[in-house]
PDB file of C-alpha atoms in Angstrom:
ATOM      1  CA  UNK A 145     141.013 108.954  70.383  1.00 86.00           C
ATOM      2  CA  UNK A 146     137.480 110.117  69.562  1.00 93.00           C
ATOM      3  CA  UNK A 147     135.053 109.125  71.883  1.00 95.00           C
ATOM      4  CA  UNK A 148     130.918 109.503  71.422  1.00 96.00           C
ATOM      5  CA  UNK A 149     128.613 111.013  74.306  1.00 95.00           C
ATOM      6  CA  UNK A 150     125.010 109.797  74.299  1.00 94.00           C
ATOM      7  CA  UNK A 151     125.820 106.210  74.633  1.00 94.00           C
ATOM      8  CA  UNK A 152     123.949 105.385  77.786  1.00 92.00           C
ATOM      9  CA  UNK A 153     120.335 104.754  78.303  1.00 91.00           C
ATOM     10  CA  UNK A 154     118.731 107.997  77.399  1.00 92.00           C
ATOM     11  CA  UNK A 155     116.088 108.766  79.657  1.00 93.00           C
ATOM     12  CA  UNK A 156     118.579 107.481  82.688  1.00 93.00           C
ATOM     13  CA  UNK A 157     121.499 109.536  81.037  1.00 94.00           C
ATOM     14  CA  UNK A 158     119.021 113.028  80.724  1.00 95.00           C
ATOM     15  CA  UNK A 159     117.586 112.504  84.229  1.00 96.00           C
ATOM     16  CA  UNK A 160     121.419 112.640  85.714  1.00 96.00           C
ATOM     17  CA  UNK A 161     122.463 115.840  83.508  1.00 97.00           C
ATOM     18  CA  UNK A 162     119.381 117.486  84.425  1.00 96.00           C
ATOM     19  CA  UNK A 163     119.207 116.231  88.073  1.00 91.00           C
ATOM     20  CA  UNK A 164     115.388 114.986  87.434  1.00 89.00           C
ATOM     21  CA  UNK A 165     115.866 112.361  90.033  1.00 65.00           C
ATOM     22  CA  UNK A 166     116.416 113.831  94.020  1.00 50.00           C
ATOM     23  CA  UNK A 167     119.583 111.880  95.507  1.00 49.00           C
ATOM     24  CA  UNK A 168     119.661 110.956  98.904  1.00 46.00           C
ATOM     25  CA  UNK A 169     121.284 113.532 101.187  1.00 46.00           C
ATOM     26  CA  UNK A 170     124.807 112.328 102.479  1.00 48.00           C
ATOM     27  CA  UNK A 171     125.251 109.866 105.696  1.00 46.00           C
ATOM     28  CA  UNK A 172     126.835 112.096 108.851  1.00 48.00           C
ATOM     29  CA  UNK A 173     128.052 111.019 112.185  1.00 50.00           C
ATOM     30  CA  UNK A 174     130.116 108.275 113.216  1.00 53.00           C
ATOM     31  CA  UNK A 175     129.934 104.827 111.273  1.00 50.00           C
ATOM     32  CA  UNK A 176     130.041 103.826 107.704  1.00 54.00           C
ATOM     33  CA  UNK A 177     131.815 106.202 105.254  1.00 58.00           C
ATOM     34  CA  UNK A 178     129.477 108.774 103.968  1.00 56.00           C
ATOM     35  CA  UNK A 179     127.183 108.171 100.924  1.00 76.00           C
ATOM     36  CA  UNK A 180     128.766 109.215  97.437  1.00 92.00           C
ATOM     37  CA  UNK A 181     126.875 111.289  95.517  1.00 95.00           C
ATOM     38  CA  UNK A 182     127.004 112.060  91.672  1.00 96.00           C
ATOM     39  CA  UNK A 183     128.951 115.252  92.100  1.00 97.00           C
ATOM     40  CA  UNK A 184     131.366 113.646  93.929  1.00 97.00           C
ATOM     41  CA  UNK A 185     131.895 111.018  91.110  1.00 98.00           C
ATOM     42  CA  UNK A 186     131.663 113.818  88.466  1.00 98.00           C
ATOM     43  CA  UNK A 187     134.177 115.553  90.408  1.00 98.00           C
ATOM     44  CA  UNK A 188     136.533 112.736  90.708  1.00 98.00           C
ATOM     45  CA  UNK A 189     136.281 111.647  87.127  1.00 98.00           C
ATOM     46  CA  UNK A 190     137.002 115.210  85.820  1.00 98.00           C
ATOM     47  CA  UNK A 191     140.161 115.260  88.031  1.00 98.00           C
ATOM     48  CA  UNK A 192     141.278 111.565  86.385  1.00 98.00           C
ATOM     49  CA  UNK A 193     140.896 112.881  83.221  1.00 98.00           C
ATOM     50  CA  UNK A 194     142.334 116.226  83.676  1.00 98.00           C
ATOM     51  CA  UNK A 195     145.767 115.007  85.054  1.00 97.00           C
ATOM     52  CA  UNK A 196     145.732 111.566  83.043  1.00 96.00           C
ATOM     53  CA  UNK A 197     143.865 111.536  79.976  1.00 96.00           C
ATOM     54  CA  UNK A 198     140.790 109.794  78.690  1.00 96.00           C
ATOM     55  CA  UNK A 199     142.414 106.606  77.952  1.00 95.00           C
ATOM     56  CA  UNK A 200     142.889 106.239  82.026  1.00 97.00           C
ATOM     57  CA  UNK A 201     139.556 106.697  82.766  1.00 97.00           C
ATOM     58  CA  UNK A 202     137.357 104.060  83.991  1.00 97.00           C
ATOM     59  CA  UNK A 203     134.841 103.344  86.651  1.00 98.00           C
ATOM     60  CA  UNK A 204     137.330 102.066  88.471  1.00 98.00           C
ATOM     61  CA  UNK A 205     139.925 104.485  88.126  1.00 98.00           C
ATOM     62  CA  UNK A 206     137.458 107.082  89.540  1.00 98.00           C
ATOM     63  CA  UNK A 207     136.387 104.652  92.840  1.00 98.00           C
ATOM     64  CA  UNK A 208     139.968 104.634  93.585  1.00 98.00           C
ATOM     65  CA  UNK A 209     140.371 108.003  94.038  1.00 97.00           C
ATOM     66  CA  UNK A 210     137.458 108.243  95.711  1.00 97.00           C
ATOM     67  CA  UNK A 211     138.289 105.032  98.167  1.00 97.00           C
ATOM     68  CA  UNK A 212     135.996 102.546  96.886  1.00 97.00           C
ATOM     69  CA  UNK A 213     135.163 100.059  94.681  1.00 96.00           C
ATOM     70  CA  UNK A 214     134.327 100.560  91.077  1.00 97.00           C
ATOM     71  CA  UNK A 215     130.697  98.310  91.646  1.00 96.00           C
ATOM     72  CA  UNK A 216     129.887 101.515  94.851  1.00 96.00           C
ATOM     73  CA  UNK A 217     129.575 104.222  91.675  1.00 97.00           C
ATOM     74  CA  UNK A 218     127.075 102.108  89.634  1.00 96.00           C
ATOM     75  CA  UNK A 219     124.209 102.391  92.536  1.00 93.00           C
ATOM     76  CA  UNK A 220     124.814 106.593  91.247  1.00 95.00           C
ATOM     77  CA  UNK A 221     125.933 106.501  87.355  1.00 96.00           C
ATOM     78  CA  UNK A 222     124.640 103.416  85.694  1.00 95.00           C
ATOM     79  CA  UNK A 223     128.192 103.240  83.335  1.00 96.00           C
ATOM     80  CA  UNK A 224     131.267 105.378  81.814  1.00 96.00           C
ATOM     81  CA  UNK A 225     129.034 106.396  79.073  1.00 96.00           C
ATOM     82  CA  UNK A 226     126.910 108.282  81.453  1.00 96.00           C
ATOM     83  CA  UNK A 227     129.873 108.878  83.721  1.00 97.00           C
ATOM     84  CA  UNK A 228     131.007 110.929  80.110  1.00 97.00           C
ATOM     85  CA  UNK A 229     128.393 112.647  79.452  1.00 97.00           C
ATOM     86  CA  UNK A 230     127.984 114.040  83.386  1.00 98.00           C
ATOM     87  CA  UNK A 231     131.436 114.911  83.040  1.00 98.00           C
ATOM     88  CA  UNK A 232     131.408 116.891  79.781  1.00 98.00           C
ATOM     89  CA  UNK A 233     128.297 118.626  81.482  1.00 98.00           C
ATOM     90  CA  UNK A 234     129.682 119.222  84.319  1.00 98.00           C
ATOM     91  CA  UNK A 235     133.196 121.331  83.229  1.00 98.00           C
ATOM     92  CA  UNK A 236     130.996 123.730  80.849  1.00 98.00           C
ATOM     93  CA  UNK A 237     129.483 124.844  84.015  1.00 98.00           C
ATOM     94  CA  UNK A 238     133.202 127.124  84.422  1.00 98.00           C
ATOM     95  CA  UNK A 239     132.084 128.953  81.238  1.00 98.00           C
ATOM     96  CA  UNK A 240     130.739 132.614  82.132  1.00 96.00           C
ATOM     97  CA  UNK A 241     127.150 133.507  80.554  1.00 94.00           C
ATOM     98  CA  UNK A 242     128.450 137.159  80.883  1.00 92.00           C
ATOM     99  CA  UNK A 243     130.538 138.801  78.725  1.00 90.00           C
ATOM    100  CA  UNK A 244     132.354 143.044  78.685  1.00 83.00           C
ATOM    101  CA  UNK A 245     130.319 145.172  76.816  1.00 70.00           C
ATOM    102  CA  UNK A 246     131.761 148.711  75.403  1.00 52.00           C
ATOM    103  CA  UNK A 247     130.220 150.842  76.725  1.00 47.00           C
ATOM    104  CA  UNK A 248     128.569 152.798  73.930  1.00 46.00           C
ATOM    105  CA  UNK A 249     125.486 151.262  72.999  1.00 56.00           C
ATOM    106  CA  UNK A 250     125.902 153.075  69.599  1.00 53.00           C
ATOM    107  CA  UNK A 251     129.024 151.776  69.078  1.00 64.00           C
ATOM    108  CA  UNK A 252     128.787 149.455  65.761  1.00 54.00           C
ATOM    109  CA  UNK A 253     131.607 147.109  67.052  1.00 63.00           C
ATOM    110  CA  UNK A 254     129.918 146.549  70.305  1.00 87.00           C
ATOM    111  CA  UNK A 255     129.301 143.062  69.361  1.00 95.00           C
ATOM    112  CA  UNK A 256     132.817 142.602  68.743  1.00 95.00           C
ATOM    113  CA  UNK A 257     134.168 142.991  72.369  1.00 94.00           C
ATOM    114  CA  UNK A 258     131.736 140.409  74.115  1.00 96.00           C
ATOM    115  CA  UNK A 259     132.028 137.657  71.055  1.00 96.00           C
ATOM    116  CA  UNK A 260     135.931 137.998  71.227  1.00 96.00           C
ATOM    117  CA  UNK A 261     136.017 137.441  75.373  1.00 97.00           C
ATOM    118  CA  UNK A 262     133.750 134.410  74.784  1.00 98.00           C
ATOM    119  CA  UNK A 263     136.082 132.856  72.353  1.00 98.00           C
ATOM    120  CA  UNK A 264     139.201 133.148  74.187  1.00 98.00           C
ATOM    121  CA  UNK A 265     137.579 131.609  77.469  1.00 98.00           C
ATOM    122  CA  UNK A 266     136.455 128.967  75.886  1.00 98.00           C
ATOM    123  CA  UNK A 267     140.082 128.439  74.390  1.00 98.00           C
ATOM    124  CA  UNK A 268     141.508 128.085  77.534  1.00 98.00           C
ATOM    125  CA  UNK A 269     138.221 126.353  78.983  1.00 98.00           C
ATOM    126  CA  UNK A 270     139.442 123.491  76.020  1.00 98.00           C
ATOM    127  CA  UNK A 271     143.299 124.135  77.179  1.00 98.00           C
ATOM    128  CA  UNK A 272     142.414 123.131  80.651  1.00 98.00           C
ATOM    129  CA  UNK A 273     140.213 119.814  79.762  1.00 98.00           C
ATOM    130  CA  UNK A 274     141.871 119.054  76.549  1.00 98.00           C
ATOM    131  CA  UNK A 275     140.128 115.400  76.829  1.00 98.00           C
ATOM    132  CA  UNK A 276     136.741 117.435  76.430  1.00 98.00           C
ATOM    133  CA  UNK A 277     137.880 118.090  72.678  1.00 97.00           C
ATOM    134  CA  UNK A 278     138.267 114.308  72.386  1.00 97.00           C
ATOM    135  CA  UNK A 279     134.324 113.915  72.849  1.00 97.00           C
ATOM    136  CA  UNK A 280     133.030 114.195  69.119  1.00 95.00           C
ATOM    137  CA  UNK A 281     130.372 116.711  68.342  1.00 89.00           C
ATOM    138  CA  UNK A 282     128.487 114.547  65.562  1.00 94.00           C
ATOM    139  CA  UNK A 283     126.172 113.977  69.262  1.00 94.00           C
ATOM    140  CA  UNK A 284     125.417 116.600  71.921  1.00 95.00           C
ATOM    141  CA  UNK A 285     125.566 115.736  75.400  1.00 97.00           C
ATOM    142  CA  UNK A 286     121.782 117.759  75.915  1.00 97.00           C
ATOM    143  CA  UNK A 287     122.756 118.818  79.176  1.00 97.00           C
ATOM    144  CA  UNK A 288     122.096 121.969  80.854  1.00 98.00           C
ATOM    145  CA  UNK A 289     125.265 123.690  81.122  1.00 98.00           C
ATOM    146  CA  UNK A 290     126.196 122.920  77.390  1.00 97.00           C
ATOM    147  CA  UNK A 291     123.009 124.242  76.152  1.00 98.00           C
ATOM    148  CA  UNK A 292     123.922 127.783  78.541  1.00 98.00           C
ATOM    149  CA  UNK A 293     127.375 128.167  76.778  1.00 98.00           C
ATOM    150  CA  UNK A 294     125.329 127.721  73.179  1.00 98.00           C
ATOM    151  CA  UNK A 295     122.694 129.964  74.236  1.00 98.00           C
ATOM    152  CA  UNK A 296     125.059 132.258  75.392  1.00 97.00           C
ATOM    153  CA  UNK A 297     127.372 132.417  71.773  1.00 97.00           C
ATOM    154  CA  UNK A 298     123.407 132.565  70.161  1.00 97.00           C
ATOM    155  CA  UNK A 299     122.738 135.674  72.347  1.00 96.00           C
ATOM    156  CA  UNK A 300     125.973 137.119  71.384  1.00 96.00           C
ATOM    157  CA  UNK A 301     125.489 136.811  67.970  1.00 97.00           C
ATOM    158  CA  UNK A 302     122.341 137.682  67.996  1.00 96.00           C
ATOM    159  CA  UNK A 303     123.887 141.046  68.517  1.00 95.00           C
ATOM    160  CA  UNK A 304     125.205 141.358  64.768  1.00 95.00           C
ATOM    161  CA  UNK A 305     121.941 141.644  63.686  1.00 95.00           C
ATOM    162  CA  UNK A 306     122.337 138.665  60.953  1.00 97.00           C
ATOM    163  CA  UNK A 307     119.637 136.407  60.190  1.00 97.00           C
ATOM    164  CA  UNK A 308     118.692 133.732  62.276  1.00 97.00           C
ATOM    165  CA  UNK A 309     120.244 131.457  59.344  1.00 97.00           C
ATOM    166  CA  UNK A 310     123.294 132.567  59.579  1.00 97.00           C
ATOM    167  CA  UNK A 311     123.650 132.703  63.290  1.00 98.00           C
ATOM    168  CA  UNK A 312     123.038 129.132  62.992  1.00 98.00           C
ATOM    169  CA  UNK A 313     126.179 128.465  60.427  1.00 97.00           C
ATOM    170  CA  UNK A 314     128.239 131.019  62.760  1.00 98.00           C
ATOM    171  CA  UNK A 315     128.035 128.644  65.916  1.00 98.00           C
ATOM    172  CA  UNK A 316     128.857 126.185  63.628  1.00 97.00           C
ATOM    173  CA  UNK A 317     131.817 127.964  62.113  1.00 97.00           C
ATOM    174  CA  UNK A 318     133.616 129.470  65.562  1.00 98.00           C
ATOM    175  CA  UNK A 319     133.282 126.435  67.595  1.00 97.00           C
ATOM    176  CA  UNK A 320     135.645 124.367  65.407  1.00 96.00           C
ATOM    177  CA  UNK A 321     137.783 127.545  65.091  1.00 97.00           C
ATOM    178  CA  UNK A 322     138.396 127.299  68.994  1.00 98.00           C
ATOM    179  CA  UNK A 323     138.228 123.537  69.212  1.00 97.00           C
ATOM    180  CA  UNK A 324     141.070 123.386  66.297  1.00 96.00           C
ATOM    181  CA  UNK A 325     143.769 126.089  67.856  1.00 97.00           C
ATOM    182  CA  UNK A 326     142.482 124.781  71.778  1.00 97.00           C
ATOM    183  CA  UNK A 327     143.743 121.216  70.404  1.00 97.00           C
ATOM    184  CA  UNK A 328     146.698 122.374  68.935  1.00 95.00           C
ATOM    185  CA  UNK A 329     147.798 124.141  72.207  1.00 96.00           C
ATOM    186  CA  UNK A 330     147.007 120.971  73.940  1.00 95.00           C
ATOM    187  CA  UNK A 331     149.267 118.933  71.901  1.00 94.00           C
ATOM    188  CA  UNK A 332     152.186 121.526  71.817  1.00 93.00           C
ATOM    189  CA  UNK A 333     152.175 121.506  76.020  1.00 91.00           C
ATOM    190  CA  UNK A 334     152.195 117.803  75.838  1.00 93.00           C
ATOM    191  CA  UNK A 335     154.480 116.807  72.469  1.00 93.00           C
ATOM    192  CA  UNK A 336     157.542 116.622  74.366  1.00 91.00           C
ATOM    193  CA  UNK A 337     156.543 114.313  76.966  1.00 91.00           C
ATOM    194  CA  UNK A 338     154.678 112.104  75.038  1.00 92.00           C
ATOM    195  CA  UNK A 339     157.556 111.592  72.508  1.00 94.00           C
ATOM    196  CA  UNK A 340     160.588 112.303  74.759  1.00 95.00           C
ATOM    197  CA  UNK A 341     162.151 115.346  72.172  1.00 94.00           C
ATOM    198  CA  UNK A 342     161.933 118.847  72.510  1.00 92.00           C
ATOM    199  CA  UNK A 343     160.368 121.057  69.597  1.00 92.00           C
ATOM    200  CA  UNK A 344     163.772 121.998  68.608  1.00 92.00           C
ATOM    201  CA  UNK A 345     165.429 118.472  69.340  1.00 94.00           C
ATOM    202  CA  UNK A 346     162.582 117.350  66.823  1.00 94.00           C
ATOM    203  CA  UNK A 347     163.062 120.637  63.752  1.00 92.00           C
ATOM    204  CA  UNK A 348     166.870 120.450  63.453  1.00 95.00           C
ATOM    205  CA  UNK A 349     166.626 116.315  63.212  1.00 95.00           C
ATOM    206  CA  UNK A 350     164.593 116.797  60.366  1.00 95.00           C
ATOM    207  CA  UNK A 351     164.626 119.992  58.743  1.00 95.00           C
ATOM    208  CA  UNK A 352     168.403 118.843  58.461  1.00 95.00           C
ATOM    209  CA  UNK A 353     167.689 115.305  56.431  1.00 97.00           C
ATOM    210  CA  UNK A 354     164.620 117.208  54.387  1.00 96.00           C
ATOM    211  CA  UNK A 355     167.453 119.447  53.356  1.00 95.00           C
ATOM    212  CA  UNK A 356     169.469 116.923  52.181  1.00 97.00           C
ATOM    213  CA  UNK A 357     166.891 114.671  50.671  1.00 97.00           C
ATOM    214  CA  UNK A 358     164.959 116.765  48.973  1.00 97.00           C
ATOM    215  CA  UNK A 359     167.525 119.536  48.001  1.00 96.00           C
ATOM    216  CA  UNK A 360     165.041 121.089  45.180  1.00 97.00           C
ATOM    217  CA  UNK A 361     162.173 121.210  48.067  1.00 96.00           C
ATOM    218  CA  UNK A 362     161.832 125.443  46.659  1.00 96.00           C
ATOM    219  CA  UNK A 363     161.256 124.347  43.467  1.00 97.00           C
ATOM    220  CA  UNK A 364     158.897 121.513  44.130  1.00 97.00           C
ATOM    221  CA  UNK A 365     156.910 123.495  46.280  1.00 97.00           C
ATOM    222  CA  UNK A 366     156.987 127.405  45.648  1.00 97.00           C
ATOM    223  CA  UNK A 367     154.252 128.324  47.333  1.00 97.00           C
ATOM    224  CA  UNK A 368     155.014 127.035  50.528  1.00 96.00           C
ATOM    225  CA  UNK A 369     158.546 127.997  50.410  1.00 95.00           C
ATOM    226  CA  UNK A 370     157.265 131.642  49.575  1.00 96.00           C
ATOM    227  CA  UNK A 371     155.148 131.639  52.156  1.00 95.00           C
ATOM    228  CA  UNK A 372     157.380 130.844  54.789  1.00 92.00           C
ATOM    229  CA  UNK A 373     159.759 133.339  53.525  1.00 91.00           C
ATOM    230  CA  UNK A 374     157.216 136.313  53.045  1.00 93.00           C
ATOM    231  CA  UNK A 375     154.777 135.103  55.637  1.00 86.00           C
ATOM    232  CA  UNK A 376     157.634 134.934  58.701  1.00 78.00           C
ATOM    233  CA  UNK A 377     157.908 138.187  61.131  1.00 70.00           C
ATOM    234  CA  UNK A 378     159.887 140.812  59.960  1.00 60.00           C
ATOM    235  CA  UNK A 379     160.897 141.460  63.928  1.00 54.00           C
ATOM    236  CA  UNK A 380     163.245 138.129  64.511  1.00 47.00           C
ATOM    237  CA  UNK A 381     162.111 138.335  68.299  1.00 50.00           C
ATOM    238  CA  UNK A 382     158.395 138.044  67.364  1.00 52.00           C
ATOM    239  CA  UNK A 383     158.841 134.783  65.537  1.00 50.00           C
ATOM    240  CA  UNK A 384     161.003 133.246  68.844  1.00 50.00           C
ATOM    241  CA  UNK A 385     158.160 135.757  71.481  1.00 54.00           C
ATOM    242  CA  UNK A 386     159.287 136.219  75.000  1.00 55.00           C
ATOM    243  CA  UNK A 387     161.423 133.988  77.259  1.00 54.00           C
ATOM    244  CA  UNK A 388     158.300 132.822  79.145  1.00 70.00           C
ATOM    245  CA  UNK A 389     158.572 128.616  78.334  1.00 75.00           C
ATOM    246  CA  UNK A 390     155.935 129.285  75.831  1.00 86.00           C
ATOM    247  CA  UNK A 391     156.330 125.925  73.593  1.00 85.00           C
ATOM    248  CA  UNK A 392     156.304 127.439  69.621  1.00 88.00           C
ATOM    249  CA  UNK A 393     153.701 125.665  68.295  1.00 91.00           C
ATOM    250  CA  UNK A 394     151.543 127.110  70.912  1.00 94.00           C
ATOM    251  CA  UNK A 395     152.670 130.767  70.113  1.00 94.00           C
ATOM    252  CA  UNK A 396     152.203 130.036  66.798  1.00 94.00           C
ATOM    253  CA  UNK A 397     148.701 128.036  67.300  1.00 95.00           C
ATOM    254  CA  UNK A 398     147.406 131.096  69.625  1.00 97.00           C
ATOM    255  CA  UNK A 399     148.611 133.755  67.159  1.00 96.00           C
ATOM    256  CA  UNK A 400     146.696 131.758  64.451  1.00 96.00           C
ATOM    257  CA  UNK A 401     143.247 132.058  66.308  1.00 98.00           C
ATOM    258  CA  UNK A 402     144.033 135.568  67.449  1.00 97.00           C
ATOM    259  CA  UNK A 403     144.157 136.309  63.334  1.00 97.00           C
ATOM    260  CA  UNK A 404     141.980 133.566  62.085  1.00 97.00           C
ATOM    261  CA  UNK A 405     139.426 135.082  64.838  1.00 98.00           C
ATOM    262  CA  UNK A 406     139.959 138.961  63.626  1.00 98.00           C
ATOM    263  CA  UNK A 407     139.225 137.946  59.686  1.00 97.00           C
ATOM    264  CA  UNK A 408     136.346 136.116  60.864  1.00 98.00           C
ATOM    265  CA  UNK A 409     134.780 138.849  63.186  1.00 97.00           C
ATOM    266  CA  UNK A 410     135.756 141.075  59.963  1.00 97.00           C
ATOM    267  CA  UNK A 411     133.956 138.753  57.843  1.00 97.00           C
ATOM    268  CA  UNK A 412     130.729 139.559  60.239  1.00 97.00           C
ATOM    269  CA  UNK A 413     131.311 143.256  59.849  1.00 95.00           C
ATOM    270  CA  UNK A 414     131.132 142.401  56.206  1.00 96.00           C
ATOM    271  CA  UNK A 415     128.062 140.714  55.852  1.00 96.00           C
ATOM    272  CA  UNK A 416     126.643 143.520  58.690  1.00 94.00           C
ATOM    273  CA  UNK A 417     127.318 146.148  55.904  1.00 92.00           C
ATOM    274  CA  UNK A 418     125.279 143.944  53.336  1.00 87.00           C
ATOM    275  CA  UNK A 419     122.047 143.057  54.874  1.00 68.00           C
ATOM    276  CA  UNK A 420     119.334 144.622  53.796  1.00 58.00           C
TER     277      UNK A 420
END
């Protein structure tokens, strides 16, 4: 399910992320139930999605957990497209615009420290609202605290010293490199739910009938067969990791970015060494 932010009335949509228009302050005393407030909707439509998924979200999903009717949110957020957008906003504030520095300022790989902290944060930032890597980014949301993460990854590597041309295809590139191993996580933690079979229940079912139905699989397809055979830990215990519930394919998916991450950051280094 890929869903597209930016589908509201513009100017209504940018004048809720950037809080343009003053609400009025919240009822108190005795009588009718206090005024809502867009943070409180924001707040309650986060926590739908978070435990449920996109697909339950709705207006009036979010005025039941907030006790009222779904036609009460519209005097605050005009639809779910703007509800979406507020939302998406709303969970990047969590991201720090601070990052550990070594603490040589001489230190070449200085840049290295800050730009790997920021990636993993925003791995589990994705773990913890997988639904947020379900909102496409063909079209930015525009709001405030998604333009502080970006400016914050910018500033970071800004600190390479590349070109301002290449900084640009760097956001571009790291992004999807956290988005891709944050979504595979995601789907590990929630594959045997969803389809009622454990990881293993699933491999031997069907690493047993590929065996048998494709008995010259090596032969068809040497290069993945080699790779799996050269490619797999020597250590047997680092291919199964510690007894900690850990599903595999989220091992294997955080091991990926951990190495995918290091060639990149390597690949930095590289281009460092070749500027002019």
């Amino acid at each position: 399910m890929v869903v597209f932010a930016g589908q509201g009335d513009a100017r209504r949509s940018l004048s809720l992320l950037w809080r343009a228009e003053v609400a009025a302050p919240p009822r108190g005393g005795p009588g009718p139930k206090p005024r809502l407030s867009v943070d409180a909707i924001v707040a309650a439509a986060v926590a739908v999605a978070d435990e449920e998924g996109m697909a339950a979200l709705s207006m009036r999903a979010v005025g039941d957990r907030l006790g009222r009717t779904a036609m009460a949110l519209y005097t605050h957020v005009p639809g779910k497209s703007e509800l979406l957008d507020l939302m998406y906003d709303a969970v990047h504030a969590e991201l720090p615009s601070a990052y550990p520095e070594s603490e040589s300022e001489s230190d070449p790989d200085d840049w290295r420290v800050p730009l790997t902290a920021w990636a993993g944060e925003v791995l589990e930032f994705y773990v913890r609202h997988p639904w947020v890597l379900q909102v496409s980014q063909a079209r930015p949301v525009l709001g405030p605290h998604e333009y502080a993460n970006l400016d914050t990854l910018v500033r970071l590597l800004g600190a390479t010293g590349l070109e301002a041309r290449t900084v640009r295809r760097l956001v571009g590139t790291l992004f999807p490199l956290v988005q891709g191993s944050a979504r595979t996580v995601a789907d590990a933690r929630r594959a045997a739910t969803a389809t009622g079979s454990s990881d293993e229940e699933w491999w031997a079912a069907r690493s047993a009938a590929l065996t048998e139905l494709v008995p010259d699989f090596a032969e068809r397809f040497p290069a993945v067969t080699g790779l799996e055979r050269d490619g797999a830990p020597s250590d047997p215990a680092a291919a199964t990791g510690p007894d900690d519930g850990m599903p595999y394919p989220e091992r294997e998916a955080r091991e990926t970015f951990r190495v995918g991450l290091g060639v990149l950051l390597d690949g930095i280094e590289a281009a460092r060494a070749g500027r002019p």
